[in-house]
mmCIF file of C-alpha atoms in Angstrom:
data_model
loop_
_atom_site.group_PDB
_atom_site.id
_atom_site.type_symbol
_atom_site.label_atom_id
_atom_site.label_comp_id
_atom_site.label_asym_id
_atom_site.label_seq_id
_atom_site.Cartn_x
_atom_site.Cartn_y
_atom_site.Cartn_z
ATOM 1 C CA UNK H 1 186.084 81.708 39.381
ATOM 2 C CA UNK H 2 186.555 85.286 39.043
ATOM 3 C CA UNK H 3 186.607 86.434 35.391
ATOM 4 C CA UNK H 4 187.690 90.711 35.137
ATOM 5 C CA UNK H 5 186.667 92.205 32.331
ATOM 6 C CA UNK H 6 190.060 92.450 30.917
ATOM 7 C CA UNK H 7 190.345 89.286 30.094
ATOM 8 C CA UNK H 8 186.671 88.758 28.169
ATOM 9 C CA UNK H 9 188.308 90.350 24.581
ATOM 10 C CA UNK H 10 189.694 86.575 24.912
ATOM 11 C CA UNK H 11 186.388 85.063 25.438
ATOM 12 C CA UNK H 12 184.796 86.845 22.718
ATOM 13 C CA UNK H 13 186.646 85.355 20.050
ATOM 14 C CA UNK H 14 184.499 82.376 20.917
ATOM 15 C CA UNK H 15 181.100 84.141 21.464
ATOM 16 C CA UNK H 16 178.416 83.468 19.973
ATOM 17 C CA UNK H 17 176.657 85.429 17.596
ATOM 18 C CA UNK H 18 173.303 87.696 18.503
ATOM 19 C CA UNK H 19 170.298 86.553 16.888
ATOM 20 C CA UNK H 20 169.803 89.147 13.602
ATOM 21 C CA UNK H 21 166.268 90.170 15.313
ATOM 22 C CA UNK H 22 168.566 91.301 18.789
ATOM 23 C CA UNK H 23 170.955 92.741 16.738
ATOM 24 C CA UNK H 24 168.663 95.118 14.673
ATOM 25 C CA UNK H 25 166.660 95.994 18.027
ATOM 26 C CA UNK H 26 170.032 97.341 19.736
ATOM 27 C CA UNK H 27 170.736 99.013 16.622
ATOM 28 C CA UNK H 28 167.434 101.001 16.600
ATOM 29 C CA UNK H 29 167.456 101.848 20.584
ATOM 30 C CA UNK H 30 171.483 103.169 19.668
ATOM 31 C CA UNK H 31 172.702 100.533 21.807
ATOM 32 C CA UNK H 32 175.557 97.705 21.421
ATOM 33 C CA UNK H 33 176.455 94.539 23.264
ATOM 34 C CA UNK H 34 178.715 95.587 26.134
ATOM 35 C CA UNK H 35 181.306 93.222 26.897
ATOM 36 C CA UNK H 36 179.929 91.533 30.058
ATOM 37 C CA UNK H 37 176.733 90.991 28.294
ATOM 38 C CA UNK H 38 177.905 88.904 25.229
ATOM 39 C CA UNK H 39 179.952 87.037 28.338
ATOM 40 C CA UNK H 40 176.435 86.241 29.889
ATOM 41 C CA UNK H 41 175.152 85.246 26.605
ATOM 42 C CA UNK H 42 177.762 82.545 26.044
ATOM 43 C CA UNK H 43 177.417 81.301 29.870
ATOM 44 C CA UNK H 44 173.915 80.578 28.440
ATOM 45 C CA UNK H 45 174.669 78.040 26.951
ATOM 46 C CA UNK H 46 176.606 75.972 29.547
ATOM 47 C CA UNK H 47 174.962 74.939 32.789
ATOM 48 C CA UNK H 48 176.859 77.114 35.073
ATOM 49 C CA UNK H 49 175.481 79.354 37.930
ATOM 50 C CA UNK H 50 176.498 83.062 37.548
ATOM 51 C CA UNK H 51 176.554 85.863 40.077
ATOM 52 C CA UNK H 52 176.771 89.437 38.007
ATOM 53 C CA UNK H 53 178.086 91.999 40.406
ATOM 54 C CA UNK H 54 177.357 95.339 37.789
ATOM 55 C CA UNK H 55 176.762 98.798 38.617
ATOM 56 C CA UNK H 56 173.089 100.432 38.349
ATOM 57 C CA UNK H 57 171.974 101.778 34.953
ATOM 58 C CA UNK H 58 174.379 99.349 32.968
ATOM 59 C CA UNK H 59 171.882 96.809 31.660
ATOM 60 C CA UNK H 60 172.734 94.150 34.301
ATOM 61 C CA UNK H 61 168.925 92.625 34.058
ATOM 62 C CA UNK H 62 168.917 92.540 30.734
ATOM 63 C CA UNK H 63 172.078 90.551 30.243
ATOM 64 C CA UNK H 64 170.291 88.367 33.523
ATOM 65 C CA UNK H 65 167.464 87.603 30.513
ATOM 66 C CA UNK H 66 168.903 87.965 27.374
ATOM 67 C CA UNK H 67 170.262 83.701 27.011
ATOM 68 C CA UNK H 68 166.286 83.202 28.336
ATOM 69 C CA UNK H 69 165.137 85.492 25.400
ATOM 70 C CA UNK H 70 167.606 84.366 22.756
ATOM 71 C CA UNK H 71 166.691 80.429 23.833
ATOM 72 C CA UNK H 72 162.915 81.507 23.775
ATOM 73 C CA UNK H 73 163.140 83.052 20.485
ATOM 74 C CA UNK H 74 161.054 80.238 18.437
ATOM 75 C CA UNK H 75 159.748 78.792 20.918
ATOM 76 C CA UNK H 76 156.083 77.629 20.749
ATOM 77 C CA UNK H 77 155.816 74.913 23.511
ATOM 78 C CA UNK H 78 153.550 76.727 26.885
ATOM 79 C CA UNK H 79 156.148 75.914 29.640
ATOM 80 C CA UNK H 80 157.987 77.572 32.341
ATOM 81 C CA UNK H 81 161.393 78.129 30.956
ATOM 82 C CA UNK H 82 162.572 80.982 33.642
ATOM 83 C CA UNK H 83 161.632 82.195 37.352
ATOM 84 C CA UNK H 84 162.771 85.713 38.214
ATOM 85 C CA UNK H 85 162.946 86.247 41.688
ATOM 86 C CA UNK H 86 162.556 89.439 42.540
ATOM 87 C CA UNK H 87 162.341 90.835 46.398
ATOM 88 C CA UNK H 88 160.068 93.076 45.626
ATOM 89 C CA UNK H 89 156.691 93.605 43.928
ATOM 90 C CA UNK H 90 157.502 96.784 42.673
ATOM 91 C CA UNK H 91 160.611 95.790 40.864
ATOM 92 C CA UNK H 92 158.012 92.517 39.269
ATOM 93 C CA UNK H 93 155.988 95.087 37.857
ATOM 94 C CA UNK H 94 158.959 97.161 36.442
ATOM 95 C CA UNK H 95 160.908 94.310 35.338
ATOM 96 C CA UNK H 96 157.804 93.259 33.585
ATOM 97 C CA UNK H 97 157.352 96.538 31.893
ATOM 98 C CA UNK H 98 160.976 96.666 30.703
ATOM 99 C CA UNK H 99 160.836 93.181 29.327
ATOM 100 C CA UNK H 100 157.565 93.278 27.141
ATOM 101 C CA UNK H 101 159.141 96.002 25.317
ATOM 102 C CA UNK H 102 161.897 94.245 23.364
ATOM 103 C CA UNK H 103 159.349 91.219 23.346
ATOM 104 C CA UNK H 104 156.577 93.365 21.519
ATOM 105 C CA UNK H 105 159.125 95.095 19.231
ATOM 106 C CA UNK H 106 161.067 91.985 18.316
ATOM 107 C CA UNK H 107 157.279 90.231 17.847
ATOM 108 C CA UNK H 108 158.811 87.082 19.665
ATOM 109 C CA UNK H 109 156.627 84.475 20.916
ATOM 110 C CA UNK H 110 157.537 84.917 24.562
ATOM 111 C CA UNK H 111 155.202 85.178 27.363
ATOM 112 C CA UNK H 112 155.846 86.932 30.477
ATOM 113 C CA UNK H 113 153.609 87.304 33.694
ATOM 114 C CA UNK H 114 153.763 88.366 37.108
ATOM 115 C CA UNK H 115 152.898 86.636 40.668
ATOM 116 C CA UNK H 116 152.861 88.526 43.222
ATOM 117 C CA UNK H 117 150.232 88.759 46.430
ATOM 118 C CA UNK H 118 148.501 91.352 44.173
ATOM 119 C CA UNK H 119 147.977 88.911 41.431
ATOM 120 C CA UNK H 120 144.302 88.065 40.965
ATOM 121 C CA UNK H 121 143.083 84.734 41.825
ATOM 122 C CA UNK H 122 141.613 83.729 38.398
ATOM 123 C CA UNK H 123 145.243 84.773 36.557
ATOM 124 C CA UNK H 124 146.817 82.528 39.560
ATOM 125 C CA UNK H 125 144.860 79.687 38.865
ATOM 126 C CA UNK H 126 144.918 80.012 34.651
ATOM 127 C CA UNK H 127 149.110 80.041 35.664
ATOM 128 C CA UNK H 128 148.760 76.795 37.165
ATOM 129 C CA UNK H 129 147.391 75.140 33.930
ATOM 130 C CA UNK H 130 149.528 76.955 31.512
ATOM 131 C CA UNK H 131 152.454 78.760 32.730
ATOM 132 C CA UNK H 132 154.324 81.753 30.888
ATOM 133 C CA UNK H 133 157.568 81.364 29.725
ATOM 134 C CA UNK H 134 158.763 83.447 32.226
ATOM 135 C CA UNK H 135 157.630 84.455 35.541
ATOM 136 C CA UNK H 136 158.362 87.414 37.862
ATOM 137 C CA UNK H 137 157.333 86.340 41.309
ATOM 138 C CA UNK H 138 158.784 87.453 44.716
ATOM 139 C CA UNK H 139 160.631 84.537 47.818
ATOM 140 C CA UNK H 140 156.561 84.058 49.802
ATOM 141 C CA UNK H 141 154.384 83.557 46.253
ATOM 142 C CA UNK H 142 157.411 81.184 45.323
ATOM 143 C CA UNK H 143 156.793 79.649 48.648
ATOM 144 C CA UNK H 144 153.329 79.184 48.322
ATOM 145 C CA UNK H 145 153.275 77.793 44.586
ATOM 146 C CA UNK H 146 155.657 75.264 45.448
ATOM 147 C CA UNK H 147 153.835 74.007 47.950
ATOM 148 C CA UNK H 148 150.835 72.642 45.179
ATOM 149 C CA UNK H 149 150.011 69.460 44.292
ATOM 150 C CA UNK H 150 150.940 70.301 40.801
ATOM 151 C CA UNK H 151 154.229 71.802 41.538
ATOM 152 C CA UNK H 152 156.153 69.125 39.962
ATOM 153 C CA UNK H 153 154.050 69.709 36.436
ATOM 154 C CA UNK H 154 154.527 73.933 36.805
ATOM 155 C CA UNK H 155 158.604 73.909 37.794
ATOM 156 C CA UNK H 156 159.675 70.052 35.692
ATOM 157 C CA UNK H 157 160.494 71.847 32.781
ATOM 158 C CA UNK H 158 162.528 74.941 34.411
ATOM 159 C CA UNK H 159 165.880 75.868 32.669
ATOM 160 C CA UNK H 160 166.798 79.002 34.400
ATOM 161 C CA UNK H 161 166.167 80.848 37.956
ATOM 162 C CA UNK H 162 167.180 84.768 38.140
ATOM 163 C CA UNK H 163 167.164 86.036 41.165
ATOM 164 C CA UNK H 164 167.845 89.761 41.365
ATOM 165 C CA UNK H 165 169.114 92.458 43.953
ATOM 166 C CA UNK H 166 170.389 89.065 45.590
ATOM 167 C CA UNK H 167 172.291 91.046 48.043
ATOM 168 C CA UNK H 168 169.291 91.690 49.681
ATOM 169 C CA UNK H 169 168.342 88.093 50.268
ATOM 170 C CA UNK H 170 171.468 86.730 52.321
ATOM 171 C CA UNK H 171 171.445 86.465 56.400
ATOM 172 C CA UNK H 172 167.596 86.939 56.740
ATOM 173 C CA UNK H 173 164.516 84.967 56.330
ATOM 174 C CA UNK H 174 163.255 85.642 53.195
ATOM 175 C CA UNK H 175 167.143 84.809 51.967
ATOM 176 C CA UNK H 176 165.920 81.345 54.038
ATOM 177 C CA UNK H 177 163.003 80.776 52.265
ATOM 178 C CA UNK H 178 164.616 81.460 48.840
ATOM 179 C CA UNK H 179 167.694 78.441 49.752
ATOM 180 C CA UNK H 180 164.557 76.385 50.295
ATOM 181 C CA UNK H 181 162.933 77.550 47.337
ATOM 182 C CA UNK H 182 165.955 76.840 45.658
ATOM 183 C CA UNK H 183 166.045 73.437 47.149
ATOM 184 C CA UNK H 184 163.045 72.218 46.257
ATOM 185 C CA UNK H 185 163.078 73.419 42.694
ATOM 186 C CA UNK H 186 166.690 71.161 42.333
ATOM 187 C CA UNK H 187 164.029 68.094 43.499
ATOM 188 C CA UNK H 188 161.734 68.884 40.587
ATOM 189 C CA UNK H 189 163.723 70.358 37.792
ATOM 190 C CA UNK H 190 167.490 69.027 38.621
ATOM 191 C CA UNK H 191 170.649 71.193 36.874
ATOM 192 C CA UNK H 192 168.596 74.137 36.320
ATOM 193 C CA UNK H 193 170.831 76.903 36.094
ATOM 194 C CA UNK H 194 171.001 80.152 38.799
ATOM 195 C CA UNK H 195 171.906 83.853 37.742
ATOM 196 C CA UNK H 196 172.417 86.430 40.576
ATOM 197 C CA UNK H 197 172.348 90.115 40.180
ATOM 198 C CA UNK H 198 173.228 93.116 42.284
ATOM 199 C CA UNK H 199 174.845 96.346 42.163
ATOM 200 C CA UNK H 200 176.177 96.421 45.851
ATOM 201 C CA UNK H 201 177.921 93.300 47.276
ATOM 202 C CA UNK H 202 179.987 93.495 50.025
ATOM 203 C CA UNK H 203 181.531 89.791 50.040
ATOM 204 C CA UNK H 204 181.061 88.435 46.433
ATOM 205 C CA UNK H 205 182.629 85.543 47.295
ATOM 206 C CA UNK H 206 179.903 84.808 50.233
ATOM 207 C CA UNK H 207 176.827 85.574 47.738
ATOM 208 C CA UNK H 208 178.895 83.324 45.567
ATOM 209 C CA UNK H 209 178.749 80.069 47.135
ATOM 210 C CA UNK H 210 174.989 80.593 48.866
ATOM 211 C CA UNK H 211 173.736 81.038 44.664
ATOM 212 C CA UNK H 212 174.975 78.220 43.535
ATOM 213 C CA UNK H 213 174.298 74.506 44.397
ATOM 214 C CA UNK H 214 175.980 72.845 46.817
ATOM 215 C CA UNK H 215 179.524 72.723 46.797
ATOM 216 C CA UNK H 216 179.465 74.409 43.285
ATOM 217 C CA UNK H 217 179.820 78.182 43.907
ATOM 218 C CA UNK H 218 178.422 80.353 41.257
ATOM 219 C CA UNK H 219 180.817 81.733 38.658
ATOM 220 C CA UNK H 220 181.604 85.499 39.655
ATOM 221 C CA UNK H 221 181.406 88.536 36.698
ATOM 222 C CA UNK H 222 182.341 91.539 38.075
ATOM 223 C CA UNK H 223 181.744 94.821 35.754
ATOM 224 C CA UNK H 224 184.054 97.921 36.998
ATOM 225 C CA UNK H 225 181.521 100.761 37.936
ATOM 226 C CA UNK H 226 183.504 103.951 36.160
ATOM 227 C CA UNK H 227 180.252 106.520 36.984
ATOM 228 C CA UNK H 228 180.985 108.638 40.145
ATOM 229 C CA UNK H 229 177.721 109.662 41.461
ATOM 230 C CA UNK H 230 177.840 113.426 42.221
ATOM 231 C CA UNK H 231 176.892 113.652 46.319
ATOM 232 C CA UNK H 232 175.645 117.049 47.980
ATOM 233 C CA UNK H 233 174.698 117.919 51.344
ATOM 234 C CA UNK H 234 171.510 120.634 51.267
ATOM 235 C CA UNK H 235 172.455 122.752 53.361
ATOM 236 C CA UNK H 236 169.272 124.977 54.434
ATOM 237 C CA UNK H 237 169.787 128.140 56.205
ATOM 238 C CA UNK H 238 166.603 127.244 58.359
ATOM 239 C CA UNK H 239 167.291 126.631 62.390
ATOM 240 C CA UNK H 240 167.838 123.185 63.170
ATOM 241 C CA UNK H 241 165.426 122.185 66.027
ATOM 242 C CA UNK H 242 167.357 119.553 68.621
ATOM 243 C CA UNK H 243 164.429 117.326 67.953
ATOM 244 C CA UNK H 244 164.869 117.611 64.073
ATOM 245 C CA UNK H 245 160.876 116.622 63.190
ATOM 246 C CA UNK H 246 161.601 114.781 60.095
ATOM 247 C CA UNK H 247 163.350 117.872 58.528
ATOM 248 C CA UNK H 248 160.531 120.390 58.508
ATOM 249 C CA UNK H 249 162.345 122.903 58.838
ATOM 250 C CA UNK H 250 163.953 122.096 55.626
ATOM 251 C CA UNK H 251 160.922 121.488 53.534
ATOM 252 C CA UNK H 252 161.487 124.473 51.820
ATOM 253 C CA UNK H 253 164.600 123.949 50.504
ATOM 254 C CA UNK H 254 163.705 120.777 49.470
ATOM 255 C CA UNK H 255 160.804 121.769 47.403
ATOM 256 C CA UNK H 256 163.150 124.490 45.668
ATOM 257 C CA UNK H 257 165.226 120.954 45.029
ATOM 258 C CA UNK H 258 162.382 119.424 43.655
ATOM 259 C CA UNK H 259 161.720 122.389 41.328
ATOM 260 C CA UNK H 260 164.827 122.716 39.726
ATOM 261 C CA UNK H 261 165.173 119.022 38.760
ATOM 262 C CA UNK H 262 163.533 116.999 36.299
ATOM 263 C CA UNK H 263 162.477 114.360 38.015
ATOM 264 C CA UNK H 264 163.226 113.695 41.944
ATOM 265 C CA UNK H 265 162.657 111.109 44.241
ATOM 266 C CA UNK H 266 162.708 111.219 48.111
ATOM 267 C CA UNK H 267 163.554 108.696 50.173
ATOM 268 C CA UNK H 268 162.823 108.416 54.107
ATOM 269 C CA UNK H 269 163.222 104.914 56.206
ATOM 270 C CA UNK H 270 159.190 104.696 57.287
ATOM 271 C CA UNK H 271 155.821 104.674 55.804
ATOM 272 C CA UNK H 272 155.028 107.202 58.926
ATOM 273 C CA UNK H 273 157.607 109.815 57.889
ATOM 274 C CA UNK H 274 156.631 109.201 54.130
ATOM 275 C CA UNK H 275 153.221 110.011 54.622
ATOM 276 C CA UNK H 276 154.473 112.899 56.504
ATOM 277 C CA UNK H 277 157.081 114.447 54.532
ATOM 278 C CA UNK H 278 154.570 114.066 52.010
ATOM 279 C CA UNK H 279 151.689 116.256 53.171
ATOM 280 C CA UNK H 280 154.827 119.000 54.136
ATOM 281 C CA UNK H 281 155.553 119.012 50.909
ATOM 282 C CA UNK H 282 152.050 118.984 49.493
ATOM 283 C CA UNK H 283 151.478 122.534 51.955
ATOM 284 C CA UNK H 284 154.854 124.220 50.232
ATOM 285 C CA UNK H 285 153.736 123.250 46.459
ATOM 286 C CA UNK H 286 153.045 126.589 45.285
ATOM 287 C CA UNK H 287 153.839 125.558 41.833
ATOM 288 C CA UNK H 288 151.333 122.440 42.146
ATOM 289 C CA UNK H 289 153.852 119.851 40.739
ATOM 290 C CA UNK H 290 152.966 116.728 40.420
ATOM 291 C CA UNK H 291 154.305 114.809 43.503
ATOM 292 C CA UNK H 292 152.699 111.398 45.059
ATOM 293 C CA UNK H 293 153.549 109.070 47.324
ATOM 294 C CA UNK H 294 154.727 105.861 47.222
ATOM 295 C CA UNK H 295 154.953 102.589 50.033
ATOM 296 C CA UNK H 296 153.892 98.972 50.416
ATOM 297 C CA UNK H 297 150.707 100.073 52.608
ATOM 298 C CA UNK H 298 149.069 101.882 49.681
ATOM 299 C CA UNK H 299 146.406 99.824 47.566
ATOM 300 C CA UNK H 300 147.629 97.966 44.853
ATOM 301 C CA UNK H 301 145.737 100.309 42.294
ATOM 302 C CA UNK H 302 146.830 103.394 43.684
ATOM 303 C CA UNK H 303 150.600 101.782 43.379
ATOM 304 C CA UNK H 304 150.202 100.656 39.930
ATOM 305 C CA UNK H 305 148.893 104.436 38.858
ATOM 306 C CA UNK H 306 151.621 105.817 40.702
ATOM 307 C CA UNK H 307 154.206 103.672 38.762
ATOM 308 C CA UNK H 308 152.195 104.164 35.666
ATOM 309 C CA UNK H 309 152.798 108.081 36.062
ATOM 310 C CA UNK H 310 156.101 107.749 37.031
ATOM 311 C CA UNK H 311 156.748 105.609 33.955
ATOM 312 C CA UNK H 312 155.248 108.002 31.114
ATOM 313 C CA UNK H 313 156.944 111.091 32.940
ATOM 314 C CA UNK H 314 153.796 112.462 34.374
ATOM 315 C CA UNK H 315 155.148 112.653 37.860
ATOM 316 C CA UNK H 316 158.278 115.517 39.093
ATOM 317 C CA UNK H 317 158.278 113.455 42.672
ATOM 318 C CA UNK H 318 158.012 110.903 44.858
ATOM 319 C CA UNK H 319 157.968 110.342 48.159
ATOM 320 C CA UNK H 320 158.732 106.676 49.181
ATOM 321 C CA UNK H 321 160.341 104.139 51.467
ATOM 322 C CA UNK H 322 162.444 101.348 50.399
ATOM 323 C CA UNK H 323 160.032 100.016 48.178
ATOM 324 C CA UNK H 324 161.225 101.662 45.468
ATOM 325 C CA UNK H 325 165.217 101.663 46.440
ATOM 326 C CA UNK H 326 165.689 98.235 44.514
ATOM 327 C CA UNK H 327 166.189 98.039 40.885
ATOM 328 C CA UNK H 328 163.563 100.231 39.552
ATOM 329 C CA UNK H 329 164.240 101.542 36.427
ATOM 330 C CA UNK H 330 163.157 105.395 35.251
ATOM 331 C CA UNK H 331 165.647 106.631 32.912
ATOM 332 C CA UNK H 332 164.180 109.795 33.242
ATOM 333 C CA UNK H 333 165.032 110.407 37.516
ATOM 334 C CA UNK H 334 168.419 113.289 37.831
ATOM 335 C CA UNK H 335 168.020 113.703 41.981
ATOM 336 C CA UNK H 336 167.984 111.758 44.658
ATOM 337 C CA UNK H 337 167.105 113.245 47.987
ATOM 338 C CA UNK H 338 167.526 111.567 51.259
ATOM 339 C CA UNK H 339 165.901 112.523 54.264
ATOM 340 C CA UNK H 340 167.659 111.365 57.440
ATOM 341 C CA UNK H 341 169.920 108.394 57.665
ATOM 342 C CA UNK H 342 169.006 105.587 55.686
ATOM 343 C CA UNK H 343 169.530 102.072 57.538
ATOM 344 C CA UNK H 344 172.428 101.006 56.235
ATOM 345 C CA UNK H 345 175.355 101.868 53.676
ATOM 346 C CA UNK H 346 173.910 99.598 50.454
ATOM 347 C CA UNK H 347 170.485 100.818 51.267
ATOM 348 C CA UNK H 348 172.124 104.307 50.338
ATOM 349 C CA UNK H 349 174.017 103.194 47.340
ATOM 350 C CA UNK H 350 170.638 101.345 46.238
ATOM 351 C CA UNK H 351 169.117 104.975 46.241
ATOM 352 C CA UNK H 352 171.791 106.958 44.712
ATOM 353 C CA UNK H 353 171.762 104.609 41.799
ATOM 354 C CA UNK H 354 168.290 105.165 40.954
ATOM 355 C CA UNK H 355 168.951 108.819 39.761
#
């Protein structure tokens, strides 16, 4: 079913009403319910799957929550109510950050954790005997907690499964590991519902019927994307070597790029080249900004201060790989610089729509 948004004025006269405590918290961030998200909102109450196909920046996660929220409001019962999928650990920890905010601010009664390989073993087992409300885990810790003894007490009382950047899960194994994820959750908590997000589909239609259950394709939401990203080439007035070297010659003018903006991230396809690029950069910083580096081979405490700094505005750069091309959300990034050809069209649409 493929609902546009021109036809949801219809729907609305039939939505249902934002909690007063929601509607006061948009009110003080200067926000209102966009169209799509009221939409999601009623879908909560029904049973049906959902795939939201919205572009970056418009609040698609939190609509992917908000029914979870709204349901959890007055809730006082220690039970997992929703699994957020997430394909990477970086986007658990954002997504987590993001979340407690309304949570603390609203004061509601909602617990939310992460599970993730960096997730201490004493917080892993305390999990296992009393579960948050909702947890942010990635396709192999889902794996691995489903295969417990006790997975039928942890996942019998499920009522919702979000699984996000879900573009990124179809045709490969991890996208095989989530179907069987997804299985085996249907075993132990039958007619829970599935909600799919991405910004970059290619065949919604596809994504569509692997989401939902079996012969039941997910219902498809489509939000027109009306921002046109503004795209440059730098051009650097450096020679070109025929070997190129990772754009050395260029690090100048991308330091100068780095300067100017407010916040910049830069993108490359390796850890190798990051770690590179990085230390080029690090020998042109005349002004000593604040850049670091950012990939999945770094320790988990040197990853969490980096995101940390990033967060609270501390940081004017980062160098990175794709572990930060999914989802992450820092309001405050205007540039996106990418060096050398990225491995894939979405994987460069993923990046653009960070800034």
């Amino acid at each position: 079913m493929l609902l546009p948004l021109n036809q949801l004025d219809l729907l609305l006269l039939l939505s249902l009403p934002l909690p007063a405590e929601f509607t006061a918290w948009f009110s003080r961030q200067g926000w209102s319910l966009r169209a799509y998200q009221q939409d999601m909102l009623n879908r909560g109450e029904t049973e049906q799957s959902t795939l939201l196909i919205a572009p970056t920046g418009a609040g698609k996660t939190l609509s992917g929550f908000l029914p979870s929220l709204v349901d959890l409001q007055h809730e006082t019962a220690e039970y997992l109510h929703t699994l957020y999928i997430s394909p990477l650990k970086a986007l658990t920890q954002d997504i987590h950050r993001n979340l407690l905010r309304p949570i603390e601010e609203m004061a509601l009664p909602i617990t939310v954790e992460t599970r993730t390989g960096d997730t201490p073993s004493h917080k892993r087992q305390r999990q296992r005997k009393r579960p948050p409300h909702i947890l942010l885990t990635t396709p192999e810790s889902l794996m691995l907690m489903l295969s417990y003894t006790d997975a039928p007490k942890i996942f019998g009382k499920l009522k919702t499964v979000i699984i996000d950047e879900v573009h990124s899960l179809i045709g490969n194994k991890r996208g095989d590991f989530t179907t069987l994820a997804l299985a085996r959750i249907e075993s132990l908590a039958p007619g829970f519902k599935r909600i799919g997000l991405s910004a970059t589909v290619a065949k919604p239609k596809l994504v569509a019927d692997w989401l939902g259950p079996t012969g039941e394709p997910a219902a498809l939401l489509e939000v027109e994307d009306t921002a046109k990203p503004a795209i440059n080439i730098l051009r650097s007035e450096q020679r070109m070597p025929f070997g190129g070297f990772m754009a050395k010659y260029a690090i100048g003018d991308i330091y100068q790029a780095i300067a100017k903006a407010a916040t910049t991230l830069v993108f490359v396809n390796t850890r190798a080249q990051a770690e590179l690029l990085f230390q080029l950069l690090w020998s042109e910083n005349a002004l000593v900004l604040p850049i670091a580096l950012y990939h999945g081979s770094l320790s988990k405490e040197q990853r969490r201060k980096t995101e940390e700094m990033m967060a609270s505005g501390k940081l004017r750069a980062i160098v990175t790989t794709s572990a930060l091309e999914l989802g992450i959300d820092w309001g405050d990034v205007d540039l996106v610089i990418q060096v050398g050809a990225p491995k894939g069209v979405s994987r460069l649409l993923q990046r653009i729509g960070r800034a």
